[in-house]
Amino acid sequence: MTIAGTKIPFKRLALPVIAMMAVVAASNVLVQHPVEQFGLQDFLTWGAFTYPLAFLVNDLTNRRFGPAGARRVVYAGFALAVLLSIWLATPRIALASGTAFLFGQLLDIGVFNRLRRMSWWQAPLAGSLFGSAIDTALFFSLAFAGDADMSFPVTYASTGITVPLWMGLAYFDFLVKFGFALLALIPYGALMGWLKPWTGAPADTAAR
């Protein structure tokens, strides 16, 4: 069996699909739990530390199988993760996660593909950062805006700014994703030699 529109056997995409599903489903559960250690409950949720792995999975898939293969993984991972998230989290979080996931991951694919001819680190870093920005904005607004438990005002002593809790969480969530995008270059670079680049494009535009 092959993936429609590609020559990639479905079984070759099974691992990234499973990885994507696991990351998103776990993150949808963990985002409901603030990090209470060190007084970080008004700053971060545990989901901030797991979700960035979705961009690493996406970028590695894009490098190996190209944008069409990466999109197939995103669509399959999205469908399976939303079904699991409805059971593991709440329907609202599942819907918010699915919407943010699709927009964020597809943007990541588009940016990565445009930059794949540049230095090896530029495509995954730029794709992850742009994707993380839209993902964070969509997810937190759709999942928590108007929720009384997540919308009470919080004043951050370092700036004196008061915002609803979910906005503060979104801001610091993105900062963590920014840091993870940089750290993810380490495993991405380490796996480059093992994952042969996609050759579906002309030779001069193939991934390095």
PDB file of C-alpha atoms in Angstrom:
ATOM      1  CA  MET A   1       0.000   0.000   0.000  1.00  0.00           C
ATOM      2  CA  THR A   2       1.319   3.469  -0.872  1.00  0.00           C
ATOM      3  CA  ILE A   3       0.314   6.925   0.250  1.00  0.00           C
ATOM      4  CA  ALA A   4      -1.892   8.639  -2.316  1.00  0.00           C
ATOM      5  CA  GLY A   5       0.024  11.113  -4.457  1.00  0.00           C
ATOM      6  CA  THR A   6       3.413   9.774  -3.368  1.00  0.00           C
ATOM      7  CA  LYS A   7       5.521   6.647  -3.822  1.00  0.00           C
ATOM      8  CA  ILE A   8       5.993   6.233  -0.087  1.00  0.00           C
ATOM      9  CA  PRO A   9       4.728   2.936   1.343  1.00  0.00           C
ATOM     10  CA  PHE A  10       2.353   3.582   4.226  1.00  0.00           C
ATOM     11  CA  LYS A  11       4.392   1.410   6.589  1.00  0.00           C
ATOM     12  CA  ARG A  12       7.360   3.760   6.203  1.00  0.00           C
ATOM     13  CA  LEU A  13       5.299   6.603   7.656  1.00  0.00           C
ATOM     14  CA  ALA A  14       3.924   4.547  10.528  1.00  0.00           C
ATOM     15  CA  LEU A  15       6.684   5.508  12.986  1.00  0.00           C
ATOM     16  CA  PRO A  16       6.387   9.297  12.533  1.00  0.00           C
ATOM     17  CA  VAL A  17       2.574   9.025  12.655  1.00  0.00           C
ATOM     18  CA  ILE A  18       2.735   7.137  15.954  1.00  0.00           C
ATOM     19  CA  ALA A  19       5.309   9.575  17.334  1.00  0.00           C
ATOM     20  CA  MET A  20       3.192  12.578  16.320  1.00  0.00           C
ATOM     21  CA  MET A  21       0.061  11.066  17.832  1.00  0.00           C
ATOM     22  CA  ALA A  22       1.820  10.294  21.121  1.00  0.00           C
ATOM     23  CA  VAL A  23       3.335  13.783  21.443  1.00  0.00           C
ATOM     24  CA  VAL A  24       0.064  15.632  20.778  1.00  0.00           C
ATOM     25  CA  ALA A  25      -2.087  13.385  22.964  1.00  0.00           C
ATOM     26  CA  ALA A  26       0.368  13.609  25.864  1.00  0.00           C
ATOM     27  CA  SER A  27       0.632  17.379  25.497  1.00  0.00           C
ATOM     28  CA  ASN A  28      -3.149  17.789  25.571  1.00  0.00           C
ATOM     29  CA  VAL A  29      -3.212  16.089  28.956  1.00  0.00           C
ATOM     30  CA  LEU A  30      -0.146  17.840  30.362  1.00  0.00           C
ATOM     31  CA  VAL A  31      -1.274  21.332  29.284  1.00  0.00           C
ATOM     32  CA  GLN A  32      -4.020  21.068  31.905  1.00  0.00           C
ATOM     33  CA  HIS A  33      -1.430  20.787  34.685  1.00  0.00           C
ATOM     34  CA  PRO A  34       0.582  23.883  35.697  1.00  0.00           C
ATOM     35  CA  VAL A  35       4.199  23.462  36.763  1.00  0.00           C
ATOM     36  CA  GLU A  36       3.820  24.044  40.505  1.00  0.00           C
ATOM     37  CA  GLN A  37       7.481  23.558  41.358  1.00  0.00           C
ATOM     38  CA  PHE A  38       9.495  26.722  41.994  1.00  0.00           C
ATOM     39  CA  GLY A  39       6.334  28.865  41.870  1.00  0.00           C
ATOM     40  CA  LEU A  40       5.899  28.441  38.113  1.00  0.00           C
ATOM     41  CA  GLN A  41       2.170  27.713  38.192  1.00  0.00           C
ATOM     42  CA  ASP A  42       1.384  31.146  36.703  1.00  0.00           C
ATOM     43  CA  PHE A  43       4.019  30.749  34.012  1.00  0.00           C
ATOM     44  CA  LEU A  44       4.061  27.265  32.523  1.00  0.00           C
ATOM     45  CA  THR A  45       2.182  24.024  32.057  1.00  0.00           C
ATOM     46  CA  TRP A  46       3.880  20.648  31.603  1.00  0.00           C
ATOM     47  CA  GLY A  47       2.617  20.548  28.020  1.00  0.00           C
ATOM     48  CA  ALA A  48       5.163  23.228  27.118  1.00  0.00           C
ATOM     49  CA  PHE A  49       7.933  20.647  27.522  1.00  0.00           C
ATOM     50  CA  THR A  50       6.430  17.900  25.359  1.00  0.00           C
ATOM     51  CA  TYR A  51       4.670  19.614  22.467  1.00  0.00           C
ATOM     52  CA  PRO A  52       7.820  21.057  20.802  1.00  0.00           C
ATOM     53  CA  LEU A  53       8.778  17.480  19.958  1.00  0.00           C
ATOM     54  CA  ALA A  54       6.000  17.543  17.345  1.00  0.00           C
ATOM     55  CA  PHE A  55       8.021  20.038  15.301  1.00  0.00           C
ATOM     56  CA  LEU A  56      11.105  17.828  15.493  1.00  0.00           C
ATOM     57  CA  VAL A  57       9.080  14.860  14.231  1.00  0.00           C
ATOM     58  CA  ASN A  58       7.627  17.016  11.455  1.00  0.00           C
ATOM     59  CA  ASP A  59      10.971  18.424  10.324  1.00  0.00           C
ATOM     60  CA  LEU A  60      12.674  15.030  10.274  1.00  0.00           C
ATOM     61  CA  THR A  61       9.772  13.614   8.263  1.00  0.00           C
ATOM     62  CA  ASN A  62       9.944  16.547   5.856  1.00  0.00           C
ATOM     63  CA  ARG A  63      13.674  16.072   5.376  1.00  0.00           C
ATOM     64  CA  ARG A  64      13.314  12.353   4.657  1.00  0.00           C
ATOM     65  CA  PHE A  65      10.008  12.156   2.769  1.00  0.00           C
ATOM     66  CA  GLY A  66       9.442  15.706   1.511  1.00  0.00           C
ATOM     67  CA  PRO A  67       6.479  18.046   2.092  1.00  0.00           C
ATOM     68  CA  ALA A  68       3.857  15.631   0.732  1.00  0.00           C
ATOM     69  CA  GLY A  69       4.953  12.866   3.106  1.00  0.00           C
ATOM     70  CA  ALA A  70       5.142  15.317   6.027  1.00  0.00           C
ATOM     71  CA  ARG A  71       1.611  16.563   5.341  1.00  0.00           C
ATOM     72  CA  ARG A  72       0.329  12.974   5.321  1.00  0.00           C
ATOM     73  CA  VAL A  73       1.894  12.417   8.728  1.00  0.00           C
ATOM     74  CA  VAL A  74       0.352  15.645  10.029  1.00  0.00           C
ATOM     75  CA  TYR A  75      -3.128  14.703   8.776  1.00  0.00           C
ATOM     76  CA  ALA A  76      -2.934  11.167  10.142  1.00  0.00           C
ATOM     77  CA  GLY A  77      -1.396  12.274  13.432  1.00  0.00           C
ATOM     78  CA  PHE A  78      -4.008  15.006  13.763  1.00  0.00           C
ATOM     79  CA  ALA A  79      -6.952  12.628  13.291  1.00  0.00           C
ATOM     80  CA  LEU A  80      -5.636   9.998  15.690  1.00  0.00           C
ATOM     81  CA  ALA A  81      -4.485  12.529  18.293  1.00  0.00           C
ATOM     82  CA  VAL A  82      -7.819  14.379  18.354  1.00  0.00           C
ATOM     83  CA  LEU A  83      -9.699  11.132  18.910  1.00  0.00           C
ATOM     84  CA  LEU A  84      -7.388  10.225  21.772  1.00  0.00           C
ATOM     85  CA  SER A  85      -7.489  13.761  23.175  1.00  0.00           C
ATOM     86  CA  ILE A  86     -11.289  13.782  23.396  1.00  0.00           C
ATOM     87  CA  TRP A  87     -10.949  10.779  25.676  1.00  0.00           C
ATOM     88  CA  LEU A  88      -7.845  11.913  27.582  1.00  0.00           C
ATOM     89  CA  ALA A  89      -8.601  15.640  27.845  1.00  0.00           C
ATOM     90  CA  THR A  90     -11.783  17.616  27.048  1.00  0.00           C
ATOM     91  CA  PRO A  91     -13.586  18.211  23.730  1.00  0.00           C
ATOM     92  CA  ARG A  92     -12.693  21.921  23.830  1.00  0.00           C
ATOM     93  CA  ILE A  93      -9.010  21.226  24.344  1.00  0.00           C
ATOM     94  CA  ALA A  94      -9.094  18.526  21.676  1.00  0.00           C
ATOM     95  CA  LEU A  95     -10.679  20.938  19.175  1.00  0.00           C
ATOM     96  CA  ALA A  96      -8.293  23.761  20.060  1.00  0.00           C
ATOM     97  CA  SER A  97      -5.327  21.417  19.866  1.00  0.00           C
ATOM     98  CA  GLY A  98      -6.402  20.009  16.515  1.00  0.00           C
ATOM     99  CA  THR A  99      -6.905  23.440  14.958  1.00  0.00           C
ATOM    100  CA  ALA A 100      -3.640  24.839  16.288  1.00  0.00           C
ATOM    101  CA  PHE A 101      -1.794  21.658  15.366  1.00  0.00           C
ATOM    102  CA  LEU A 102      -2.920  21.729  11.734  1.00  0.00           C
ATOM    103  CA  PHE A 103      -2.127  25.404  11.170  1.00  0.00           C
ATOM    104  CA  GLY A 104       1.174  25.263  13.061  1.00  0.00           C
ATOM    105  CA  GLN A 105       2.492  22.060  11.521  1.00  0.00           C
ATOM    106  CA  LEU A 106       1.446  22.943   7.975  1.00  0.00           C
ATOM    107  CA  LEU A 107       3.142  26.337   8.339  1.00  0.00           C
ATOM    108  CA  ASP A 108       6.240  24.557   9.608  1.00  0.00           C
ATOM    109  CA  ILE A 109       6.211  22.333   6.498  1.00  0.00           C
ATOM    110  CA  GLY A 110       5.839  25.310   4.160  1.00  0.00           C
ATOM    111  CA  VAL A 111       8.633  27.328   5.774  1.00  0.00           C
ATOM    112  CA  PHE A 112      10.946  24.294   5.974  1.00  0.00           C
ATOM    113  CA  ASN A 113      10.401  23.475   2.324  1.00  0.00           C
ATOM    114  CA  ARG A 114      11.185  27.027   1.203  1.00  0.00           C
ATOM    115  CA  LEU A 115      14.437  27.058   3.171  1.00  0.00           C
ATOM    116  CA  ARG A 116      15.624  23.481   2.611  1.00  0.00           C
ATOM    117  CA  ARG A 117      18.355  24.659   0.185  1.00  0.00           C
ATOM    118  CA  MET A 118      19.921  26.890   2.843  1.00  0.00           C
ATOM    119  CA  SER A 119      22.207  25.920   5.742  1.00  0.00           C
ATOM    120  CA  TRP A 120      21.059  22.715   7.435  1.00  0.00           C
ATOM    121  CA  TRP A 121      19.857  24.432  10.614  1.00  0.00           C
ATOM    122  CA  GLN A 122      17.884  27.289   9.078  1.00  0.00           C
ATOM    123  CA  ALA A 123      14.933  25.309   7.724  1.00  0.00           C
ATOM    124  CA  PRO A 124      14.096  23.396  10.939  1.00  0.00           C
ATOM    125  CA  LEU A 125      14.681  26.415  13.182  1.00  0.00           C
ATOM    126  CA  ALA A 126      12.630  28.880  11.145  1.00  0.00           C
ATOM    127  CA  GLY A 127       9.860  26.344  10.511  1.00  0.00           C
ATOM    128  CA  SER A 128       9.607  25.485  14.196  1.00  0.00           C
ATOM    129  CA  LEU A 129       9.545  29.118  15.319  1.00  0.00           C
ATOM    130  CA  PHE A 130       6.887  30.257  12.854  1.00  0.00           C
ATOM    131  CA  GLY A 131       4.837  27.135  13.464  1.00  0.00           C
ATOM    132  CA  SER A 132       5.151  27.484  17.239  1.00  0.00           C
ATOM    133  CA  ALA A 133       4.001  31.107  17.152  1.00  0.00           C
ATOM    134  CA  ILE A 134       0.741  30.398  15.309  1.00  0.00           C
ATOM    135  CA  ASP A 135       0.193  27.166  17.228  1.00  0.00           C
ATOM    136  CA  THR A 136       0.559  28.868  20.609  1.00  0.00           C
ATOM    137  CA  ALA A 137      -1.702  31.791  19.738  1.00  0.00           C
ATOM    138  CA  LEU A 138      -4.463  29.548  18.358  1.00  0.00           C
ATOM    139  CA  PHE A 139      -4.325  26.879  21.023  1.00  0.00           C
ATOM    140  CA  PHE A 140      -4.415  29.057  24.135  1.00  0.00           C
ATOM    141  CA  SER A 141      -7.062  31.426  22.790  1.00  0.00           C
ATOM    142  CA  LEU A 142      -9.354  28.621  21.576  1.00  0.00           C
ATOM    143  CA  ALA A 143      -8.801  26.377  24.590  1.00  0.00           C
ATOM    144  CA  PHE A 144      -8.884  28.845  27.485  1.00  0.00           C
ATOM    145  CA  ALA A 145     -10.217  32.292  26.552  1.00  0.00           C
ATOM    146  CA  GLY A 146     -13.322  32.940  28.636  1.00  0.00           C
ATOM    147  CA  ASP A 147     -12.642  29.968  30.929  1.00  0.00           C
ATOM    148  CA  ALA A 148     -13.015  31.308  34.467  1.00  0.00           C
ATOM    149  CA  ASP A 149     -10.324  28.999  35.841  1.00  0.00           C
ATOM    150  CA  MET A 150      -7.820  30.199  33.246  1.00  0.00           C
ATOM    151  CA  SER A 151      -8.849  33.838  32.815  1.00  0.00           C
ATOM    152  CA  PHE A 152      -8.366  35.405  36.234  1.00  0.00           C
ATOM    153  CA  PRO A 153      -5.896  38.331  36.168  1.00  0.00           C
ATOM    154  CA  VAL A 154      -2.265  37.705  36.991  1.00  0.00           C
ATOM    155  CA  THR A 155       0.277  40.470  37.565  1.00  0.00           C
ATOM    156  CA  TYR A 156       3.874  39.645  36.743  1.00  0.00           C
ATOM    157  CA  ALA A 157       6.196  41.398  39.162  1.00  0.00           C
ATOM    158  CA  SER A 158       9.053  41.694  36.661  1.00  0.00           C
ATOM    159  CA  THR A 159       7.009  43.907  34.329  1.00  0.00           C
ATOM    160  CA  GLY A 160       4.007  45.022  36.369  1.00  0.00           C
ATOM    161  CA  ILE A 161       1.761  43.890  33.503  1.00  0.00           C
ATOM    162  CA  THR A 162      -1.585  42.274  34.370  1.00  0.00           C
ATOM    163  CA  VAL A 163      -3.092  39.815  31.894  1.00  0.00           C
ATOM    164  CA  PRO A 164      -5.465  36.838  32.048  1.00  0.00           C
ATOM    165  CA  LEU A 165      -3.678  33.702  33.202  1.00  0.00           C
ATOM    166  CA  TRP A 166      -4.004  31.965  29.820  1.00  0.00           C
ATOM    167  CA  MET A 167      -2.239  34.846  28.056  1.00  0.00           C
ATOM    168  CA  GLY A 168       0.658  34.678  30.471  1.00  0.00           C
ATOM    169  CA  LEU A 169       0.849  30.918  30.041  1.00  0.00           C
ATOM    170  CA  ALA A 170       0.828  31.341  26.248  1.00  0.00           C
ATOM    171  CA  TYR A 171       3.697  33.832  26.371  1.00  0.00           C
ATOM    172  CA  PHE A 172       5.924  31.666  28.527  1.00  0.00           C
ATOM    173  CA  ASP A 173       4.876  28.565  26.600  1.00  0.00           C
ATOM    174  CA  PHE A 174       6.237  30.168  23.440  1.00  0.00           C
ATOM    175  CA  LEU A 175       9.491  31.064  25.190  1.00  0.00           C
ATOM    176  CA  VAL A 176       9.935  27.406  26.093  1.00  0.00           C
ATOM    177  CA  LYS A 177       9.155  26.386  22.511  1.00  0.00           C
ATOM    178  CA  PHE A 178      11.753  28.881  21.309  1.00  0.00           C
ATOM    179  CA  GLY A 179      14.333  27.274  23.566  1.00  0.00           C
ATOM    180  CA  PHE A 180      13.334  23.786  22.475  1.00  0.00           C
ATOM    181  CA  ALA A 181      13.549  24.818  18.807  1.00  0.00           C
ATOM    182  CA  LEU A 182      17.203  25.648  19.411  1.00  0.00           C
ATOM    183  CA  LEU A 183      17.858  22.466  21.399  1.00  0.00           C
ATOM    184  CA  ALA A 184      16.089  20.333  18.777  1.00  0.00           C
ATOM    185  CA  LEU A 185      18.842  21.249  16.319  1.00  0.00           C
ATOM    186  CA  ILE A 186      21.092  18.848  18.244  1.00  0.00           C
ATOM    187  CA  PRO A 187      19.090  15.647  17.558  1.00  0.00           C
ATOM    188  CA  TYR A 188      18.131  16.950  14.119  1.00  0.00           C
ATOM    189  CA  GLY A 189      21.768  17.446  13.197  1.00  0.00           C
ATOM    190  CA  ALA A 190      22.739  14.105  14.697  1.00  0.00           C
ATOM    191  CA  LEU A 191      20.099  12.273  12.652  1.00  0.00           C
ATOM    192  CA  MET A 192      20.825  14.029   9.356  1.00  0.00           C
ATOM    193  CA  GLY A 193      23.404  11.444   8.331  1.00  0.00           C
ATOM    194  CA  TRP A 194      21.068   8.572   9.118  1.00  0.00           C
ATOM    195  CA  LEU A 195      18.015  10.049   7.386  1.00  0.00           C
ATOM    196  CA  LYS A 196      18.767  10.410   3.697  1.00  0.00           C
ATOM    197  CA  PRO A 197      17.325  13.649   2.297  1.00  0.00           C
ATOM    198  CA  TRP A 198      14.226  13.721   0.145  1.00  0.00           C
ATOM    199  CA  THR A 199      15.075  13.451  -3.549  1.00  0.00           C
ATOM    200  CA  GLY A 200      11.642  14.177  -4.993  1.00  0.00           C
ATOM    201  CA  ALA A 201      12.769  17.671  -5.970  1.00  0.00           C
ATOM    202  CA  PRO A 202      15.336  18.478  -8.652  1.00  0.00           C
ATOM    203  CA  ALA A 203      18.886  17.751  -7.560  1.00  0.00           C
ATOM    204  CA  ASP A 204      19.746  21.398  -6.907  1.00  0.00           C
ATOM    205  CA  THR A 205      16.782  21.843  -4.576  1.00  0.00           C
ATOM    206  CA  ALA A 206      16.978  18.585  -2.626  1.00  0.00           C
ATOM    207  CA  ALA A 207      17.395  18.837   1.138  1.00  0.00           C
ATOM    208  CA  ARG A 208      20.952  18.892   2.351  1.00  0.00           C
TER     209      ARG A 208
END
